[in-house]
Short mmCIF file of C-alpha atoms in Angstrom, two decimals:
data_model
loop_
_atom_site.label_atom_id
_atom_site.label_comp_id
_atom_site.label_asym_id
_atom_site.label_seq_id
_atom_site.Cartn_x
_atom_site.Cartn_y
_atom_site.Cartn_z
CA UNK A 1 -37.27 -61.90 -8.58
CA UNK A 2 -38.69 -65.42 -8.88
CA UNK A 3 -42.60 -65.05 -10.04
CA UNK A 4 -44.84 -68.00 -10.99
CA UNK A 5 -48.45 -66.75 -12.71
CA UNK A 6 -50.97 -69.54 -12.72
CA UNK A 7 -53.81 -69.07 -14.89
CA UNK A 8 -57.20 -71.33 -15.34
CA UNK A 9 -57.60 -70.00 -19.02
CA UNK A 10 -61.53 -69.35 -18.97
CA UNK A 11 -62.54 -69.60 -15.82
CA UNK A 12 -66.30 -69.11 -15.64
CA UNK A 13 -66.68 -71.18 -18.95
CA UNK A 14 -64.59 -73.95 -17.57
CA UNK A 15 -66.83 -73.96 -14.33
CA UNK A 16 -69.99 -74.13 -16.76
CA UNK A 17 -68.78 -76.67 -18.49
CA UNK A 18 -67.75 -78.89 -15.89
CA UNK A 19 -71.97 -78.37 -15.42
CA UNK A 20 -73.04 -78.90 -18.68
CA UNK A 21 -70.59 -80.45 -21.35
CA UNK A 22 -72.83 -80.66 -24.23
CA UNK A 23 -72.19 -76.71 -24.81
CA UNK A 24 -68.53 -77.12 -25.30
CA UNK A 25 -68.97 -76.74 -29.05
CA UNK A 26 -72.07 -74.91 -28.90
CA UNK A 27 -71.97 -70.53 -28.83
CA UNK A 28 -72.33 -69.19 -25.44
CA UNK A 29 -71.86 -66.29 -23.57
CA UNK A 30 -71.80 -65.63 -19.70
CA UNK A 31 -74.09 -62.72 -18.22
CA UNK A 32 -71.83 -60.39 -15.38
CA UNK A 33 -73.88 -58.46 -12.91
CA UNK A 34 -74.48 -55.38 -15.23
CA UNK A 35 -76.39 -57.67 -17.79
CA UNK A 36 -73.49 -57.30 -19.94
CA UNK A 37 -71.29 -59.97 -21.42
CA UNK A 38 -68.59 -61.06 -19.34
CA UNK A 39 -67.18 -64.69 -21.06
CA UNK A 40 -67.07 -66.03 -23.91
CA UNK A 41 -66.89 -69.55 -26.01
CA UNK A 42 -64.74 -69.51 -29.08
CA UNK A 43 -67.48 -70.58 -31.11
CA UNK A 44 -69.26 -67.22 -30.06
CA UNK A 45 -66.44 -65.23 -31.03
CA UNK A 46 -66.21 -66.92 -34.31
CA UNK A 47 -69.95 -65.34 -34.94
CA UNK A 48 -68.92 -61.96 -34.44
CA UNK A 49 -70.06 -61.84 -30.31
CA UNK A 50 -67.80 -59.79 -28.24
CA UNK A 51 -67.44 -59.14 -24.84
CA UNK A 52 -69.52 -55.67 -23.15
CA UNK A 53 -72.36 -56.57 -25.03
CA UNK A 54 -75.99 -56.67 -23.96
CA UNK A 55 -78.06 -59.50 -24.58
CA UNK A 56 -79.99 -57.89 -27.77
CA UNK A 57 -76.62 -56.82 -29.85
CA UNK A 58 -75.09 -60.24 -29.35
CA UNK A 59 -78.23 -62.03 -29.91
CA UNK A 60 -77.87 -59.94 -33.25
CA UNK A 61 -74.82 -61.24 -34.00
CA UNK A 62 -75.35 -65.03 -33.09
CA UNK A 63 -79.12 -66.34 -33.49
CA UNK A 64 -78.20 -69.75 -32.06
CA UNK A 65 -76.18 -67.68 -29.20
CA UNK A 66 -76.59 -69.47 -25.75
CA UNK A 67 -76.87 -66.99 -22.66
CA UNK A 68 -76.79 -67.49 -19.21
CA UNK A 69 -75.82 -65.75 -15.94
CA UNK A 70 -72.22 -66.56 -14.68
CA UNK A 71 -73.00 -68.19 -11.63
CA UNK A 72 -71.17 -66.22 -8.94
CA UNK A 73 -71.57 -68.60 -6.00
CA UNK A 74 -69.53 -71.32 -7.51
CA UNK A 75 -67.00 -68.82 -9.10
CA UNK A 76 -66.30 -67.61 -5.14
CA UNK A 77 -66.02 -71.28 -4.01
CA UNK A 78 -63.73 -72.40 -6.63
CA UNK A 79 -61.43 -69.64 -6.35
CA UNK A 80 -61.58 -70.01 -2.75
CA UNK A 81 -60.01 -73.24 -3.59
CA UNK A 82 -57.59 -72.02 -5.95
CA UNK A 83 -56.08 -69.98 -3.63
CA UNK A 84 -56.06 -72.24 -0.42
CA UNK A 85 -54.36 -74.46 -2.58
CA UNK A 86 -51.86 -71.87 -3.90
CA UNK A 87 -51.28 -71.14 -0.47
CA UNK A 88 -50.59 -74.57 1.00
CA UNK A 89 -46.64 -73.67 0.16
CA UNK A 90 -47.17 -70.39 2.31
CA UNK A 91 -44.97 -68.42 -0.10
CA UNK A 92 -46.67 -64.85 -1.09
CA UNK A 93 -49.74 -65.11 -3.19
CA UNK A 94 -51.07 -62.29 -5.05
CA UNK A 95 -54.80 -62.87 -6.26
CA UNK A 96 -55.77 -61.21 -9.56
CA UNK A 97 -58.90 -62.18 -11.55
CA UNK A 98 -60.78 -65.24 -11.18
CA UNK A 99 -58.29 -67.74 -11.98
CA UNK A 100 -55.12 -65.50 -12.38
CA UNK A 101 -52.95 -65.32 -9.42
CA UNK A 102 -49.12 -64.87 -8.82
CA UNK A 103 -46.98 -66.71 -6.26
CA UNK A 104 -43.31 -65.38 -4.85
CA UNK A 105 -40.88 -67.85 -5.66
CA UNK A 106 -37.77 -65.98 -5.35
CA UNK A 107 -37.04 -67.81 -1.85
CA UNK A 108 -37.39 -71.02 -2.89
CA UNK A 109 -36.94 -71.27 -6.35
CA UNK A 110 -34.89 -68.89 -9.15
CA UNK A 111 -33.57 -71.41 -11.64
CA UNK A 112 -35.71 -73.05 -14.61
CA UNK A 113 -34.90 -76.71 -13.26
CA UNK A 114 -35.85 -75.84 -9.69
CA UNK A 115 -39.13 -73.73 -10.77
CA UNK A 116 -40.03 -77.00 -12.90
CA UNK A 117 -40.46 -79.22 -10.10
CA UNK A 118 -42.53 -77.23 -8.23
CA UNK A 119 -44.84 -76.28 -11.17
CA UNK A 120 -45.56 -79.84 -11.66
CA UNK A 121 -46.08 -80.54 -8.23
CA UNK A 122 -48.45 -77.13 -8.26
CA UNK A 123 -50.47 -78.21 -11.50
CA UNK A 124 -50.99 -81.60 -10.12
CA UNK A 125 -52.74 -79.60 -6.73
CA UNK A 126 -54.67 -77.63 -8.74
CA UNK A 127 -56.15 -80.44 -10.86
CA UNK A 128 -56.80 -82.43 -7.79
CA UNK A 129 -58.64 -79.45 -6.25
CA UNK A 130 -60.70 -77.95 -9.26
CA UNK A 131 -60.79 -81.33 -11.62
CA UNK A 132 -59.42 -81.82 -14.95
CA UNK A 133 -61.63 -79.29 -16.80
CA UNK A 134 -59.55 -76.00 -14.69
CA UNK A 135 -56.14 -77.00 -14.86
CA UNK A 136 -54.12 -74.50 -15.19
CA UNK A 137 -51.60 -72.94 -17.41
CA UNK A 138 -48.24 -71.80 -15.71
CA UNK A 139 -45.69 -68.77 -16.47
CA UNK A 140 -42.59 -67.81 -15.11
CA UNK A 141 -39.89 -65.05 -15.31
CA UNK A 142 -38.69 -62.56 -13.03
CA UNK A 143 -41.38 -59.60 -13.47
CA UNK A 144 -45.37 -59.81 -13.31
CA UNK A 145 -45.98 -58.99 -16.67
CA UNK A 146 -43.82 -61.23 -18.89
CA UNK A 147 -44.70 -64.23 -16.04
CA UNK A 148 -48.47 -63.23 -16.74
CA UNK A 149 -47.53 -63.33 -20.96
CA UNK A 150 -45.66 -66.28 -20.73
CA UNK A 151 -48.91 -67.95 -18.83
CA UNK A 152 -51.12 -66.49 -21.69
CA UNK A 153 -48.58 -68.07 -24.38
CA UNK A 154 -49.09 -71.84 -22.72
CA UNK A 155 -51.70 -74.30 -23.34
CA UNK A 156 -53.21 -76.15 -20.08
CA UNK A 157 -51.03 -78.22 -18.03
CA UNK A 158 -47.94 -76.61 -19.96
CA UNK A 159 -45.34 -74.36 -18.20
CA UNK A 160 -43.39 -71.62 -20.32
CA UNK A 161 -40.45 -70.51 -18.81
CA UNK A 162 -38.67 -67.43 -20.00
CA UNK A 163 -35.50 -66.71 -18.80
CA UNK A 164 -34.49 -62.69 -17.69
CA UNK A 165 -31.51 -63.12 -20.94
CA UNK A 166 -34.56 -64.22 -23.19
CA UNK A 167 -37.33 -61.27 -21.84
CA UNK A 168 -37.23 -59.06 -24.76
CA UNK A 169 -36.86 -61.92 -27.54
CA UNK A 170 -39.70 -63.41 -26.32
CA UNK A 171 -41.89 -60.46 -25.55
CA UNK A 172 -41.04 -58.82 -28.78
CA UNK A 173 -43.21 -60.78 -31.11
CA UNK A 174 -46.53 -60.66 -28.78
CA UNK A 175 -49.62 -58.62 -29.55
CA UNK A 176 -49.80 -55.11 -27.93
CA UNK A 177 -53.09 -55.89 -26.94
CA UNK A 178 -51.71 -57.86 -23.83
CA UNK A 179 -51.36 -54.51 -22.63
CA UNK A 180 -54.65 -53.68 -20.17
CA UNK A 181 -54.51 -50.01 -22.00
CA UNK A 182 -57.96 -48.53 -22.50
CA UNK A 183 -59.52 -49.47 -25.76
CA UNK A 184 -59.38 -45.92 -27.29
CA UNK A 185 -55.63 -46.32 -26.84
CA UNK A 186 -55.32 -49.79 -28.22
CA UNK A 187 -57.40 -48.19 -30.99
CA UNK A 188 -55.14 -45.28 -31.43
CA UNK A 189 -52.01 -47.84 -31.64
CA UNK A 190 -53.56 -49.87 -34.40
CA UNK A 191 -54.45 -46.83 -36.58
CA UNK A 192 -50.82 -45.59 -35.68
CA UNK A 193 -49.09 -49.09 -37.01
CA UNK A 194 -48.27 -50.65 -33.59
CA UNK A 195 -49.08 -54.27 -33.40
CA UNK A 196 -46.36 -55.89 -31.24
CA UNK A 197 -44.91 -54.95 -28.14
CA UNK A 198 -41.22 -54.18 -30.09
CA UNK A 199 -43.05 -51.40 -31.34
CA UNK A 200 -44.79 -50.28 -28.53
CA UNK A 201 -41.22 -50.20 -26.51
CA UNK A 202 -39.45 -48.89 -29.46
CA UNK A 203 -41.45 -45.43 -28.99
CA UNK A 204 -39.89 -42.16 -27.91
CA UNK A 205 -40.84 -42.40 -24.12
CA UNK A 206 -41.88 -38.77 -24.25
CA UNK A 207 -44.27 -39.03 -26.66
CA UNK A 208 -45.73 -41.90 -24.81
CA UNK A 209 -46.25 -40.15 -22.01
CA UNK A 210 -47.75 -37.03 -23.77
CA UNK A 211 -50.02 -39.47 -26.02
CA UNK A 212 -51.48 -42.06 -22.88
CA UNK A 213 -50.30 -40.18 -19.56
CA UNK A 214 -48.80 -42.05 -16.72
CA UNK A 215 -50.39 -45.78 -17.39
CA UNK A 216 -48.62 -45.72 -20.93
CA UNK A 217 -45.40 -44.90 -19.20
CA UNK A 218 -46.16 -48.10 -17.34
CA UNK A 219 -47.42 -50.27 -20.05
CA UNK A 220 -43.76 -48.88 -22.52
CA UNK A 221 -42.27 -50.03 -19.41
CA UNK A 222 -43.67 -53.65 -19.18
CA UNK A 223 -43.44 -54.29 -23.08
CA UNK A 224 -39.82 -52.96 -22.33
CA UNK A 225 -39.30 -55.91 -19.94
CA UNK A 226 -38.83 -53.47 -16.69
CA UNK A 227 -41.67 -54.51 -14.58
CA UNK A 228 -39.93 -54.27 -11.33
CA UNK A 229 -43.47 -54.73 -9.13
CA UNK A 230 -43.18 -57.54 -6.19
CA UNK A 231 -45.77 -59.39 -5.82
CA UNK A 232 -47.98 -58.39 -2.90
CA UNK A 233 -49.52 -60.97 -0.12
CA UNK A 234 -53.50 -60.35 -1.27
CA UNK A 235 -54.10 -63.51 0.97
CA UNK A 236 -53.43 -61.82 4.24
CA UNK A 237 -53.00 -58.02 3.25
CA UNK A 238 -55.47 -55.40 4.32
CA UNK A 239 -55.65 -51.63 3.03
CA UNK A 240 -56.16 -48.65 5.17
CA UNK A 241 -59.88 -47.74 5.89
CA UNK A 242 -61.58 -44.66 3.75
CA UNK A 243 -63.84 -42.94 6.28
CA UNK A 244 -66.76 -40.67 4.53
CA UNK A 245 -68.60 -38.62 6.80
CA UNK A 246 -71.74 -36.94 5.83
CA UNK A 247 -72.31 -33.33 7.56
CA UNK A 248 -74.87 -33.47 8.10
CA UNK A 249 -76.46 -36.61 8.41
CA UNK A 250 -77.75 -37.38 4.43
CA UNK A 251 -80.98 -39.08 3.56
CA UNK A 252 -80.61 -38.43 -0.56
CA UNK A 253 -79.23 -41.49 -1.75
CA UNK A 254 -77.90 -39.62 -5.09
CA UNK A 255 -76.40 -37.28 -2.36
CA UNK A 256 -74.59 -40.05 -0.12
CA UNK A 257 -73.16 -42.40 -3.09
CA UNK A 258 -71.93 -39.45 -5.09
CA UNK A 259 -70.14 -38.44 -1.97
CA UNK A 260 -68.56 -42.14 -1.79
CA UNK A 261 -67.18 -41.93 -4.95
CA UNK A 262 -65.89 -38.67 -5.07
CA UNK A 263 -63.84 -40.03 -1.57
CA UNK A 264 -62.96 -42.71 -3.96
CA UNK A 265 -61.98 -41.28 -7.40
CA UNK A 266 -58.42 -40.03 -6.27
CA UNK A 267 -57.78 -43.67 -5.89
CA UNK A 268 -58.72 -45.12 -8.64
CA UNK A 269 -56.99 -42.91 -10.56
CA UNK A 270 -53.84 -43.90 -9.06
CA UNK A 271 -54.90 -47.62 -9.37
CA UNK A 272 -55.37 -46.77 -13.47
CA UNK A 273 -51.96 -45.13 -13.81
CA UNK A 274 -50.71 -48.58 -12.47
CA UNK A 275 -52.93 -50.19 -14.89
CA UNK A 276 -54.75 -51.57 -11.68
CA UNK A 277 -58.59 -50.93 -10.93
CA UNK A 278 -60.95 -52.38 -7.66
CA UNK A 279 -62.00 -55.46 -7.62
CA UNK A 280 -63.89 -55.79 -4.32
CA UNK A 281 -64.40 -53.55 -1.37
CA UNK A 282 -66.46 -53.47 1.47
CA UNK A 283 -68.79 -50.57 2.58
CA UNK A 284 -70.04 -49.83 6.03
CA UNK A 285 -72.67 -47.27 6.57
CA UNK A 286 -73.51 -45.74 9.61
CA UNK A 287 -77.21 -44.36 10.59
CA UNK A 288 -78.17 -41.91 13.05
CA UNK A 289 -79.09 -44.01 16.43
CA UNK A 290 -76.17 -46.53 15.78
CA UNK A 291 -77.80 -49.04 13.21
CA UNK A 292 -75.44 -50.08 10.79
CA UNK A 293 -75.54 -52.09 7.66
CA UNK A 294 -72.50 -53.62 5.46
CA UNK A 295 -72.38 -53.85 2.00
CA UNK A 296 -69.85 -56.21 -0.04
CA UNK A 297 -69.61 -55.55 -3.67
CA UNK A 298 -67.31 -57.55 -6.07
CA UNK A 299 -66.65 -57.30 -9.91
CA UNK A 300 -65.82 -59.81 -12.24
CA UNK A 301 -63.06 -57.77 -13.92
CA UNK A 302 -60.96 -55.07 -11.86
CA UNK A 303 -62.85 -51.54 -12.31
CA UNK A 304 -61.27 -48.23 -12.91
CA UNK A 305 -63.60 -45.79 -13.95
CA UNK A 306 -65.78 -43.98 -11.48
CA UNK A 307 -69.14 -43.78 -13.95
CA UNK A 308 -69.17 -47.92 -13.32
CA UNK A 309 -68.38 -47.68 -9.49
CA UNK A 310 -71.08 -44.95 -9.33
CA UNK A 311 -73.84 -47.48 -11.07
CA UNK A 312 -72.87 -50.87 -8.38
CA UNK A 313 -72.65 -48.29 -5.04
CA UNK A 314 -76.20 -46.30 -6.70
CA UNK A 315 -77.62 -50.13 -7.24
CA UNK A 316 -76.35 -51.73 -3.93
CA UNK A 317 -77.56 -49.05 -1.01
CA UNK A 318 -80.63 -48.34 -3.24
CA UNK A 319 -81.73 -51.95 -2.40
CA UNK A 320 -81.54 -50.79 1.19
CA UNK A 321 -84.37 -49.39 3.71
CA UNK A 322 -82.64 -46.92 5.48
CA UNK A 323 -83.61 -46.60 9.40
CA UNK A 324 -82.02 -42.87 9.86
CA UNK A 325 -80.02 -40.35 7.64
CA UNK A 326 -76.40 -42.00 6.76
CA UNK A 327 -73.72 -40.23 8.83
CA UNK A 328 -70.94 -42.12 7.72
CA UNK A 329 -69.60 -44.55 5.04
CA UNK A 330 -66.65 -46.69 5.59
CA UNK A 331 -64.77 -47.88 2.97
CA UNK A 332 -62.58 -51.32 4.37
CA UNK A 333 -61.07 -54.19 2.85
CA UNK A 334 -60.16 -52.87 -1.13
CA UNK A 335 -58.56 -55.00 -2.91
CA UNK A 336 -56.65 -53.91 -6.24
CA UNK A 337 -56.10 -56.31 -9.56
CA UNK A 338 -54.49 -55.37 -12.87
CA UNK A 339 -57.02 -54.29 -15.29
CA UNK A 340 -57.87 -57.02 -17.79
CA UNK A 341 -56.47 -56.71 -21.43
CA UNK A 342 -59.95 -56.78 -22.50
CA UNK A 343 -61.95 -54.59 -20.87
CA UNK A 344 -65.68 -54.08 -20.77
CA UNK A 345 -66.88 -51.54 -22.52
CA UNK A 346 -70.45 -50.92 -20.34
CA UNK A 347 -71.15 -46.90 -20.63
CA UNK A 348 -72.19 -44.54 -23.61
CA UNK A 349 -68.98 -43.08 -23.93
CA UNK A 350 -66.98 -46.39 -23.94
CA UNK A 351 -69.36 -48.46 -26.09
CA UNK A 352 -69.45 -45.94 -29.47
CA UNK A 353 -68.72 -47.93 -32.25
CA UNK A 354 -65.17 -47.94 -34.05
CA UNK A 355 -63.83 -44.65 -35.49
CA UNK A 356 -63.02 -44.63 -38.90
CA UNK A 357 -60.09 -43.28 -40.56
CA UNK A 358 -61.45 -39.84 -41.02
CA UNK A 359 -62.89 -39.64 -37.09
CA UNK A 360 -59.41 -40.87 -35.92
CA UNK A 361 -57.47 -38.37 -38.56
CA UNK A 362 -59.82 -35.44 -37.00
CA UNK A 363 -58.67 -36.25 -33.48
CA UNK A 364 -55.06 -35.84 -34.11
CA UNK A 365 -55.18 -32.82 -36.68
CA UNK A 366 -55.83 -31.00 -34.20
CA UNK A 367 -52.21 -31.86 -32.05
CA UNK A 368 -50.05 -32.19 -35.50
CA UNK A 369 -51.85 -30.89 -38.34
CA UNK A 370 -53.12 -32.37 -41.47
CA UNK A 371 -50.13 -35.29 -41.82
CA UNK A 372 -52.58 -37.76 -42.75
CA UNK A 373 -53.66 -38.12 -46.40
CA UNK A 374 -54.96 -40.41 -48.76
CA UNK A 375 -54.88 -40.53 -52.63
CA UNK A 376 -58.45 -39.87 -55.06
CA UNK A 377 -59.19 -40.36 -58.47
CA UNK A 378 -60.16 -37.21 -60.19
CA UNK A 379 -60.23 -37.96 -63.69
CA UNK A 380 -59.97 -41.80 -64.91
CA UNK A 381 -60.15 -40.36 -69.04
CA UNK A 382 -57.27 -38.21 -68.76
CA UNK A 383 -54.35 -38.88 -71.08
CA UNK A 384 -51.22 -38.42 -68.38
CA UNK A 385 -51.40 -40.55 -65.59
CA UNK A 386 -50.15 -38.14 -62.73
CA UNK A 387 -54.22 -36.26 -63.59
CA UNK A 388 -55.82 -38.79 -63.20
CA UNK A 389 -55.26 -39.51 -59.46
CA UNK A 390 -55.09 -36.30 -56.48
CA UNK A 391 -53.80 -36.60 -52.81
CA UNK A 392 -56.17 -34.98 -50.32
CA UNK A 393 -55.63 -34.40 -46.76
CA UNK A 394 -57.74 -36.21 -44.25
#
C-alpha cells in the first residue's frame, strides 16, 4: 500500500487564531460540547492545563487561562474544505478527526520521488484553501499508523517519508503514547517500564492480549509495523442502517435512549477493539401518526464508550417536544474514526486522579502476587549496614 496522512496540527486553535492572533502566545483552551476541554495552546500546557478538564480545575491551574467555546460552525466549513480539496485528485479519502485524513495513493504513487511531487502539489492546495495559518503536515508509508506517526513527527509544510525497509527503525524510538490505548492502559505501561513502541512490540503477544484484550492485540500490532488496514472511501461510503423499534410505542425518554444505546453498544465495542470509536451519526425517530424528527450529533474526538453516547443521545431528544410515543429510532449515516491518542477523560470513573504506586501494586497483586517491593529504613543507628534498611512488599 501507498498511504499519504495529512494533518493540520491543531486544528481548532489554528482556526482561532487565524481570528484572533494576539492569543498566539497567550494560555488558552477550547470548550467541546460537554463543557470540557477539548484544545489546547502550548503555553496552557506549560501551566499544568490538560485536556478533559472543566472550566474550574483548569482555571485552577492557569489564573491568566483564556477560555472559549470551539466554534463548531467554522470547524465544519473548513473541514468541508479540507476534504473537497483532498478529493479534487479523486483517489480514496478516508476522513479522521478534524484535520487528520488519509488519501490512497497506491495507484498513483508508491515510490518516495513520485509521492514527493504530489505532496507538494497537495500542501500547496491546502494552503491555498485554508491560508497559511492550517497548512498541513504530511506522512507517508505503506500502513495507516506509521503514515499517521510519520505526520505527527513533521513540522508544517514538511513531508516525512518512511520507507516499508525503515518501518521499525523509525517507529522504534517513538512514545507509546501514540497508541489511542485507554489511559488506564497507558498508565499501566508507564508503571510497567514501557515508554517506546520497541517495548511495547517486544512483549509476549499473549500477555498482551490477557493484559488489554483485543485493542492491545491491535495496538502490539501497529507498534510492530503490521497495520495492514486500507484506507476506506469516508467521502462517499455509507454504513448499513440500525433500526430500533420500541414495542410498544415509548413516551419515557430514559426508556427510549437507553434502548438506543443498548442497539448500539455491540458496535462500539467492536469499533474499540479496532481502536476506532463514532464520530457522527444520524438519528431518525419515528412518532405514532407519522411525524418524524432527525437528529445529527457529531463529536469532536471519535467516542467509544457508551456512558458518553448515553449523555449526547439523553441531551439531544431531551431538547425535543415529542408529538406521540417514539415507535422507532433509526440509526443512519455512522461514521467511524480512530480514537485519538489523547483521549478525554469526561466521566467519574475516567477522570480519578493518578494511582500511585501502592494503588497500581494492589491492582496487580491480585493476578501475580506480591512481586512488587520497595526498600525502608528501619533503624538509621544500627552498627551493620544490612539493619539498617528492610525490603517490604507493596
Amino acid at each position: 500500500m501507498s498511504i499519504l496522512c495529512c494533518r493540520v496540527p491543531d486544528f481548532a486553535l489554528a482556526l482561532t487564531y487565524r481570528e484572533r492572533a494576539d492569543w498566539c502566545d497567550q494560555p488558552l483552551a477550547l470548550l467541546g460540547l460537554e463543557e470540557r476541554i477539548c484544545a489546547l495552546s502550548p503555553a496552557a500546557r506549560r501551566n499544568g492545563v490538560r485536556l478533559g478538564m472543566t472550566p474550574r480545575q483548569a482555571q485552577m491551574r492557569c489564573a491568566d487561562l483564556q477560555m472559549q467555546p470551539v466554534d463548531l460552525n467554522e470547524c465544519r466549513e473548513a473541514q468541508a474544505a479540507l476534504l473537497s480539496t483532498l478529493g479534487r485528485w479523486e483517489l480514496p479519502v478516508e476522513e479522521q478527526s478534524w484535520g487528520l485524513a488519509y488519501i490512497d495513493l497506491h495507484t498513483v504513487a508508491r515510490r518516495q520521488e513520485d509521492v514527493q511531487g504530489l505532496a507538494t502539489d497537495l500542501g500547496r492546495q491546502v494552503r491555498a484553501a485554508l491560508g497559511q495559518a492550517l497548512q498541513p503536515a504530511l506522512g507517508w508509508d505503506s500502513s495507516k499508523f506509521t503514515a499517521r506517526a510519520a505526520a505527527a513527527q513533521s513540522l508544517p509544510g514538511r513531508l516525512r517519508l518512511v520507507s516499508k525497509a525503515n518501518e521499525g527503525k523509525f517507529l522504534a524510538p517513538l512514545s507509546v503514547r501514540l497508541l489511542p490505548l485507554p489511559p488506564d492502559a497507558l498508565q499501566r505501561l508507564h508503571w510497567l517500564g514501557i515508554r517506546t513502541l520497541a517495548q511495547f512490540a517486544a512483549l509476549p503477544p499473549a500477555a498482551v492480549y490477557q493484559q488489554f484484550g483485543a485493542a492491545g492485540r491491535t495496538a502490539q500490532r501497529w507498534a510492530q509495523g503490521k497495520d495492514d488496514r486500507p484506507v476506506r472511501n469516508t467521502l462517499q461510503a455509507c454504513a448499513a442502517p440500525i433500526a430500533v423499534e420500541l414495542d410498544p410505542p415509548c413516551t419515557q425518554l430514559a426508556w427510549a435512549v437507553d434502548a438506543v444505546v443498548k442497539a448500539l453498544t455491540p458496535h462500539l465495542r467492536k469499533y474499540a477493539d479496532r481502536l476506532e470509536g463514532l464520530r457522527s451519526l444520524r438519528l431518525a425517530l419515528n412518532f405514532a401518526g407519522g411525524e418524524t424528527h432527525s437528529l445529527a450529533l457529531d463529536w469532536i474526538e471519535p467516542v467509544s464508550q457508551p456512558a458518553r453516547l448515553r449523555s449526547r443521545i439523553l441531551a439531544q431528544m431531551g431538547g425535543l417536544v415529542w408529538p406521540a410515543p417514539l415507535v422507532q429510532a433509526l440509526v443512519t449515516q455512522q461514521q467511524t474514526a480512530e480514537l485519538p491518542t489523547e483521549q478525554l477523560s469526561l466521566f467519574a470513573a475516567e477522570s480519578a486522579p493518578a494511582a500511585s504506586v501502592e494503588e497500581m501494586a494492589a491492582r496487580l497483586r491480585g493476578r501475580y502476587g506480591a512481586i512488587f517491593y520497595r526498600g525502608m529504613l528501619t533503624d538509621s543507628t544500627h552498627a551493620a549496614d544490612e539493619r539498617r534498611f528492610a525490603v517490604a512488599a507493596l
